[in-house]
Structure formats: structure tokens, C-alpha cells
Amino acid sequence: MKLSILSALNTERAARRAVIVVTDVESGVQRLVKAADVANDPLADTLKARLRSGKSGMAETGEGRVFLTVHVPPPRLVAIGAVHISQALAPMARLLGYDVTVVDPRTAFATPERFPDVPLIAEWPDVALPPLNVDHYTAFVALTHDPKIDDPALLHAFERGCFYIGALGSKKTHGRRVDRLKGQGVSDADLARIHAPIGLSIGAISPPEIAVAIMGEITATLRQEPRQSPDARR
Amino acid sequence: MDLLARDEEILKTAEGWRRDGKGVALATVVETWGSAPRPVGSNLVIDEEGNFLGSVSGGCVEGAVVAEAIDVIEDGKPKMLEFGVADDTAWKVGLSCGGTIRVYVEKVD
């Protein structure tokens, strides 16, 4: 791999832009295709499919047998609510490879003592979320139980096309949430994207168990449903 | 050795080592059959002294890949390596999980 390709690859990854490296494993000839340039590439169809799946692999192409290294941005987790569950969720998500950010305007909750080493923003969602550049490769969970905080955050998650959106609360609580969001003009399609009650049904009781259920559900969504590239969504 | 290093750390390390003037090789899992310990696309970066970061097999065959990578750094030609349970006569190492993996090793130049 030429240093120039490696360097461009690292630049794209740092900017959270998808990129594919095409390698002829016989000759070693290699090129880097940025997501924005995929449509103009001779292998456009193959590369588009790879961006959607996020999976690297060998491919038979008009150019011969090539290896496609697919780099999609590392997943992120944005948790609304510096609550007990988030205290367990943050280190768990980091272990699973997620960049984690916790948002909670309630300064009694959002303290570095409760969240050592986790980026913590003690602001309301309308202030905290826009600079985060929440994107399709982001899992978004609303955990405060407070509609004043969770509802605007969820609106932001719909708008940004997060691959996973979950909200804490019983079926009854969620029913009320759906009514409120409908009243704000949220579409049925967007409402259907909320995982609620949040997490896999594993009988979780304690906050760490609920965190396991949530990370299990996020993992299932990431790995089992076809991923769409951001340009395919908009 | 840090087998849990994230992809971006591995690739940044590869770039950093090269910019520091070291000979560097990048190993990538390109195919797997059966139960392979690390998915296709997993990277291991190796320098000319045998220092490495990342993982192609969760520890089973890293030693052999590192040795081959040092050759690749010397002669500049990419190599395709294959490891599996049946290969222990060739490589003296194999995958205890019973899978087979193919690893592409290339020089960073």
C-alpha cells in the first residue's frame, strides 16, 4: 500500500466518510475510492453494494479478482440521559468499539465523577446535538424518562437517519410518547423506527442488565439489517 | 501485543511508523472459511523489527504472519498466506478453531 493511499484512507476515516480500497491481490495494484466518487468508478455497482453491507471481501470483477476493503465509519453511541443505565452502557459500548457521548442538561446527573473518561455534554439537546454531527452510523438512545429532554433529542435522531433509535419506557409510556410526537408532526415511518421498550427482551432488571439488552439490540440492528449508505438515504 | 486495538489505531499506527522511517507491512484477512476468529478486513501492522499491532486471528497465527511480513518489508513483494488446521506441516501453526484464513501481506511504501 502506498503511503499516499494509507494517508488518504486515514483522513477519510477521521472525517467519518466511507471509503473502499480496491486491491488486485495478484499484482498488488491498488486504488482508493471515496464514497462520493463511487458512482463514477468502473466498479460502481459492486462498490455501492459493498458500502451498503459494510463488508470487506474478495470480488470477481471486470478487472479480475480483487479484494475490497470497505471502511465505513466506526459506530457511535449518543446517550441522552446521564442516568444509571448510561453509566453501565458507556463502558460497555466502548468495549464494543463505539465512540460514546452522553448528553444531559441536568448538571446533578452529568458529572465527570459519574462518567469518568466519557465525553459528557451538560446542555439541552438543541444545543448539544447539532455540533455532534450525528449520522447514519450513530446509535441513539433516549434514557431520561423526561419528555422535555427525550422528545427533542428523538426529533434530531429521526432527522439524522441514525441506524438505531431506542427510547426507555414501558409500552404505556411509549404510547404517550408516540401521541406527543405525532402531535409534533412526526411520520408513522419515523415513529416505527423507535425501539421501545428499549433493548432485547431478556428479562433485564438492573441498570447493567438493561445496558446489555440495549447493546444486544444495537448490535443486532448493526449486523443483521442491511446498512444503507448516507447518500442512499437522502 | 494489543489484540483489541481498533482499526483506526492500527491504520494510523501504520502511517505513523512509516513516516518515522520504519519499514512497515500491513496484513489483512481477505478470506475465511469455517469458523474464523477474526472477520475479513481485519488488520495487523508490523514493523521491520517485528513490533506489531492488531490481529488477524486473535493470537493463533500472528507469530507466523509477523515473520512473513518481515520478508515482505525486505523484498517489497506482496504475499498471500493461508492458515488452517491442515497447514501445520507447512507453518507449524494453525487455527485451533478449525477454520481457514487467507491473509494478504503488503509493504507500506
XYZ file of C-alpha atoms in Angstrom:
343
model
C 0.000 0.000 0.000
C 1.373 3.365 -0.970
C 1.783 5.779 1.898
C -0.347 8.295 -0.051
C -3.260 5.820 -0.125
C -2.845 4.952 3.552
C -2.729 8.633 4.433
C -5.869 9.427 2.372
C -7.590 6.447 3.994
C -6.817 7.746 7.474
C -8.028 11.232 6.509
C -11.369 9.902 5.225
C -11.837 7.705 8.272
C -11.083 10.569 10.642
C -13.756 12.646 8.870
C -16.274 9.759 9.217
C -16.571 9.317 5.455
C -16.912 5.846 3.948
C -14.153 4.659 1.608
C -13.188 1.453 -0.240
C -9.689 0.282 -1.132
C -9.601 -1.898 -4.266
C -6.607 -4.263 -4.345
C -5.578 -6.562 -7.167
C -4.059 -9.256 -4.962
C -2.062 -10.737 -7.882
C -0.277 -7.567 -8.945
C -0.603 -5.531 -5.762
C -2.080 -2.633 -7.760
C -4.344 -0.618 -5.521
C -6.646 2.370 -5.564
C -8.781 4.206 -3.063
C -12.373 5.103 -3.920
C -14.118 7.686 -1.735
C -17.832 7.216 -1.125
C -18.528 10.423 -3.052
C -16.670 9.037 -6.105
C -18.165 5.541 -6.117
C -20.823 6.379 -8.751
C -18.119 7.269 -11.301
C -15.963 4.213 -10.649
C -15.823 1.347 -13.201
C -16.886 -0.984 -10.362
C -19.690 1.342 -9.232
C -22.390 -1.324 -8.762
C -20.149 -3.664 -6.800
C -18.802 -0.846 -4.662
C -22.259 0.557 -3.916
C -23.408 -2.848 -2.703
C -20.308 -3.112 -0.523
C -20.881 0.310 1.023
C -24.391 -0.746 1.929
C -23.288 -4.003 3.555
C -20.165 -2.515 5.121
C -18.446 -5.854 4.483
C -14.971 -6.322 3.055
C -14.248 -9.267 0.788
C -12.956 -10.748 -2.451
C -14.929 -9.944 -5.596
C -14.881 -11.171 -9.185
C -14.960 -8.086 -11.384
C -14.222 -6.924 -14.911
C -10.803 -6.034 -13.520
C -10.216 -9.606 -12.335
C -10.281 -10.926 -8.792
C -9.865 -8.051 -6.366
C -10.058 -7.565 -2.635
C -12.326 -4.774 -1.483
C -11.520 -3.291 1.902
C -14.645 -1.459 2.972
C -14.174 1.237 5.573
C -17.390 2.611 6.985
C -17.161 4.997 9.925
C -16.835 3.388 13.342
C -20.216 3.325 15.038
C -21.071 5.933 17.627
C -23.447 5.898 20.512
C -25.189 9.034 21.697
C -26.982 8.533 25.002
C -29.464 11.140 26.164
C -29.516 10.948 29.932
C -26.603 10.708 32.356
C -28.565 8.071 34.254
C -27.605 4.783 35.915
C -28.162 2.797 32.743
C -25.832 5.151 30.860
C -23.131 4.619 33.468
C -23.144 0.922 32.569
C -23.872 1.489 28.883
C -20.955 3.844 28.204
C -18.081 1.493 29.104
C -19.879 -1.462 27.527
C -20.385 0.407 24.253
C -16.762 1.492 24.234
C -15.661 -2.100 24.631
C -17.800 -2.905 21.580
C -15.973 -0.243 19.586
C -18.402 2.672 19.810
C -17.414 6.268 20.364
C -19.723 7.293 23.172
C -21.151 10.697 24.060
C -23.574 11.317 26.919
C -25.878 14.334 26.890
C -27.900 15.558 29.873
C -28.758 19.158 30.757
C -29.250 18.194 34.410
C -25.894 19.060 35.914
C -26.556 16.945 39.003
C -26.505 13.875 36.746
C -23.920 14.911 34.182
C -20.817 14.868 36.332
C -17.361 13.578 35.405
C -17.326 11.601 38.667
C -20.254 9.533 37.418
C -18.783 9.253 33.894
C -15.006 9.038 34.061
C -13.400 9.288 30.611
C -16.734 9.646 28.777
C -17.399 12.797 26.745
C -20.231 14.437 28.623
C -22.275 17.431 27.491
C -24.360 19.145 30.174
C -26.612 21.006 27.718
C -30.109 20.689 26.305
C -30.355 18.551 23.161
C -30.950 21.560 20.879
C -27.562 22.948 21.938
C -25.637 19.706 22.483
C -26.650 17.670 19.432
C -26.030 19.791 16.296
C -22.237 20.023 16.792
C -22.005 16.238 17.266
C -22.770 15.595 13.582
C -24.986 12.648 14.459
C -25.147 10.465 11.321
C -26.313 7.157 9.882
C -23.505 5.329 11.695
C -24.804 6.512 15.054
C -26.904 4.567 17.554
C -29.109 6.948 19.524
C -30.746 6.172 22.850
C -33.075 8.390 24.869
C -32.958 7.368 28.519
C -34.028 10.309 30.694
C -37.749 9.446 31.011
C -38.294 13.211 30.713
C -40.193 14.264 27.558
C -38.689 17.763 27.738
C -35.288 16.188 27.113
C -36.020 12.950 25.232
C -38.560 14.240 22.684
C -36.442 16.961 21.024
C -33.499 14.558 21.037
C -35.554 11.927 19.201
C -36.603 14.502 16.588
C -32.925 15.121 15.933
C -32.221 11.382 15.616
C -35.009 10.945 13.023
C -33.673 13.848 11.011
C -30.126 12.470 11.008
C -31.110 8.926 9.986
C -29.481 7.103 12.918
C -29.245 3.350 12.254
C -30.676 2.618 15.700
C -33.041 4.735 17.768
C -34.185 3.484 21.161
C -36.199 5.056 23.939
C -36.587 3.957 27.534
C -40.032 3.416 28.962
C -42.855 0.899 29.224
C -45.356 0.281 26.428
C -47.686 2.731 28.160
C -45.003 5.408 28.419
C -44.109 4.801 24.804
C -47.766 5.115 23.778
C -47.864 8.582 25.334
C -44.584 9.429 23.614
C -45.984 8.370 20.244
C -49.037 10.595 20.803
C -46.854 13.585 21.679
C -44.519 13.102 18.714
C -47.438 12.613 16.322
C -48.778 15.905 17.596
C -45.481 17.449 16.522
C -45.877 16.089 13.013
C -43.591 13.046 13.199
C -44.441 10.472 10.494
C -45.581 6.936 11.284
C -42.494 5.647 9.469
C -40.221 7.575 11.829
C -42.219 6.539 14.894
C -41.892 2.902 13.821
C -38.122 3.282 13.918
C -38.081 3.752 17.688
C -37.121 0.611 19.566
C -39.384 0.766 22.602
C -39.460 -0.670 25.122
C -35.741 -0.394 24.558
C -33.441 -3.422 24.356
C -33.761 -7.139 23.693
C -36.315 -8.918 25.805
C -34.012 -10.796 28.191
C -35.726 -10.015 31.474
C -33.169 -7.356 32.367
C -33.715 -5.722 35.766
C -30.577 -3.933 36.945
C -29.111 -0.981 35.010
C -26.136 -3.050 33.752
C -28.506 -5.788 32.582
C -30.615 -3.224 30.754
C -27.397 -1.921 29.198
C -26.648 -5.464 27.978
C -30.145 -5.688 26.474
C -29.663 -2.334 24.729
C -26.208 -3.163 23.360
C -27.520 -6.562 22.214
C -30.309 -4.876 20.291
C -27.981 -2.261 18.810
C -25.554 -4.996 17.731
C -28.369 -6.975 16.117
C -29.524 -3.896 14.222
C -25.994 -3.065 13.099
C -25.154 -6.563 11.971
C -28.418 -8.079 10.806
C -30.203 -5.358 8.868
C -28.709 -4.128 5.629
C -26.941 -0.877 6.212
C -27.721 1.975 3.918
C -25.068 4.402 2.928
C -25.907 8.003 3.834
C -26.174 9.021 0.162
C -28.753 6.277 -0.428
C -30.915 7.713 2.337
C -31.132 11.299 1.221
C 0.513 -7.083 21.994
C -2.860 -5.469 21.841
C -5.345 -7.684 20.032
C -8.218 -5.347 20.848
C -6.732 -2.344 19.062
C -9.274 -0.633 16.848
C -8.920 -0.465 13.067
C -8.279 3.245 13.041
C -5.489 2.920 15.593
C -3.923 0.171 13.510
C -4.023 2.172 10.281
C -2.865 5.378 11.978
C -0.032 3.426 13.571
C 0.934 2.028 10.156
C 1.094 5.553 8.749
C 2.965 6.880 11.782
C 5.580 4.121 11.735
C 6.173 4.643 8.009
C 6.511 8.421 8.457
C 9.049 7.711 11.197
C 11.113 5.967 8.532
C 10.441 2.399 9.633
C 9.876 -0.486 7.250
C 6.197 -1.359 7.601
C 3.889 -4.115 6.349
C 0.135 -4.376 6.535
C -1.544 -7.788 6.829
C -5.244 -8.104 6.001
C -7.602 -11.069 6.368
C -9.022 -11.399 2.830
C -10.896 -14.704 3.016
C -12.156 -17.019 5.722
C -13.751 -20.459 5.659
C -15.434 -22.178 8.569
C -15.195 -20.623 11.982
C -12.516 -17.989 11.670
C -11.584 -15.956 14.719
C -11.336 -12.541 13.042
C -13.524 -11.210 10.236
C -12.470 -10.413 6.685
C -10.852 -6.982 6.603
C -9.089 -7.351 9.969
C -5.644 -5.778 10.002
C -2.289 -6.378 11.595
C 0.505 -3.856 11.142
C 4.102 -4.983 11.518
C 7.379 -3.065 11.531
C 10.788 -4.270 10.405
C 11.760 -5.187 13.966
C 8.709 -7.386 14.419
C 6.687 -4.957 16.539
C 3.031 -5.277 15.711
C -0.453 -4.010 16.476
C -3.829 -5.525 15.667
C -4.875 -9.067 14.910
C -5.692 -11.394 12.049
C -6.560 -14.456 14.111
C -6.919 -13.494 17.760
C -3.413 -14.760 18.523
C -3.232 -18.138 16.732
C -1.040 -17.294 13.759
C 0.217 -13.775 14.428
C 3.752 -15.025 15.005
C 3.923 -16.637 11.561
C 2.380 -13.571 9.875
C 4.926 -11.301 11.562
C 7.811 -13.469 10.302
C 6.445 -13.421 6.743
C 5.791 -9.671 6.966
C 9.454 -9.008 7.720
C 10.314 -10.762 4.409
C 7.716 -8.662 2.609
C 9.247 -5.490 4.064
C 12.658 -6.617 2.773
C 11.746 -7.598 -0.781
C 8.686 -5.364 -1.294
C 6.566 -8.106 -2.919
C 3.096 -8.753 -1.526
C 2.327 -12.280 -0.298
C -0.802 -14.335 0.187
C -0.657 -16.626 3.233
C -3.083 -19.350 4.141
C -3.596 -20.872 7.570
C -5.803 -23.701 8.650
C -5.817 -26.891 10.671
C -4.389 -28.803 7.717
C -1.447 -26.496 7.320
C 0.504 -27.328 10.423
C 3.145 -29.189 8.439
C 3.793 -26.099 6.353
C 3.518 -23.455 9.012
C 3.829 -25.257 12.343
C 0.890 -23.179 13.458
C -2.761 -23.413 12.737
C -6.145 -22.307 13.880
C -7.426 -24.322 16.789
C -10.985 -23.302 15.883
C -10.809 -25.462 12.750
C -11.275 -22.593 10.314
C -9.082 -21.480 7.453
C -7.991 -17.941 6.737
C -6.133 -16.266 3.897
C -4.037 -13.250 4.783
C -2.657 -10.710 2.293
C 0.581 -9.091 3.382
C 1.807 -5.942 1.625
C 4.536 -3.433 2.217
C 3.651 0.164 3.017
C 5.886 2.219 0.737
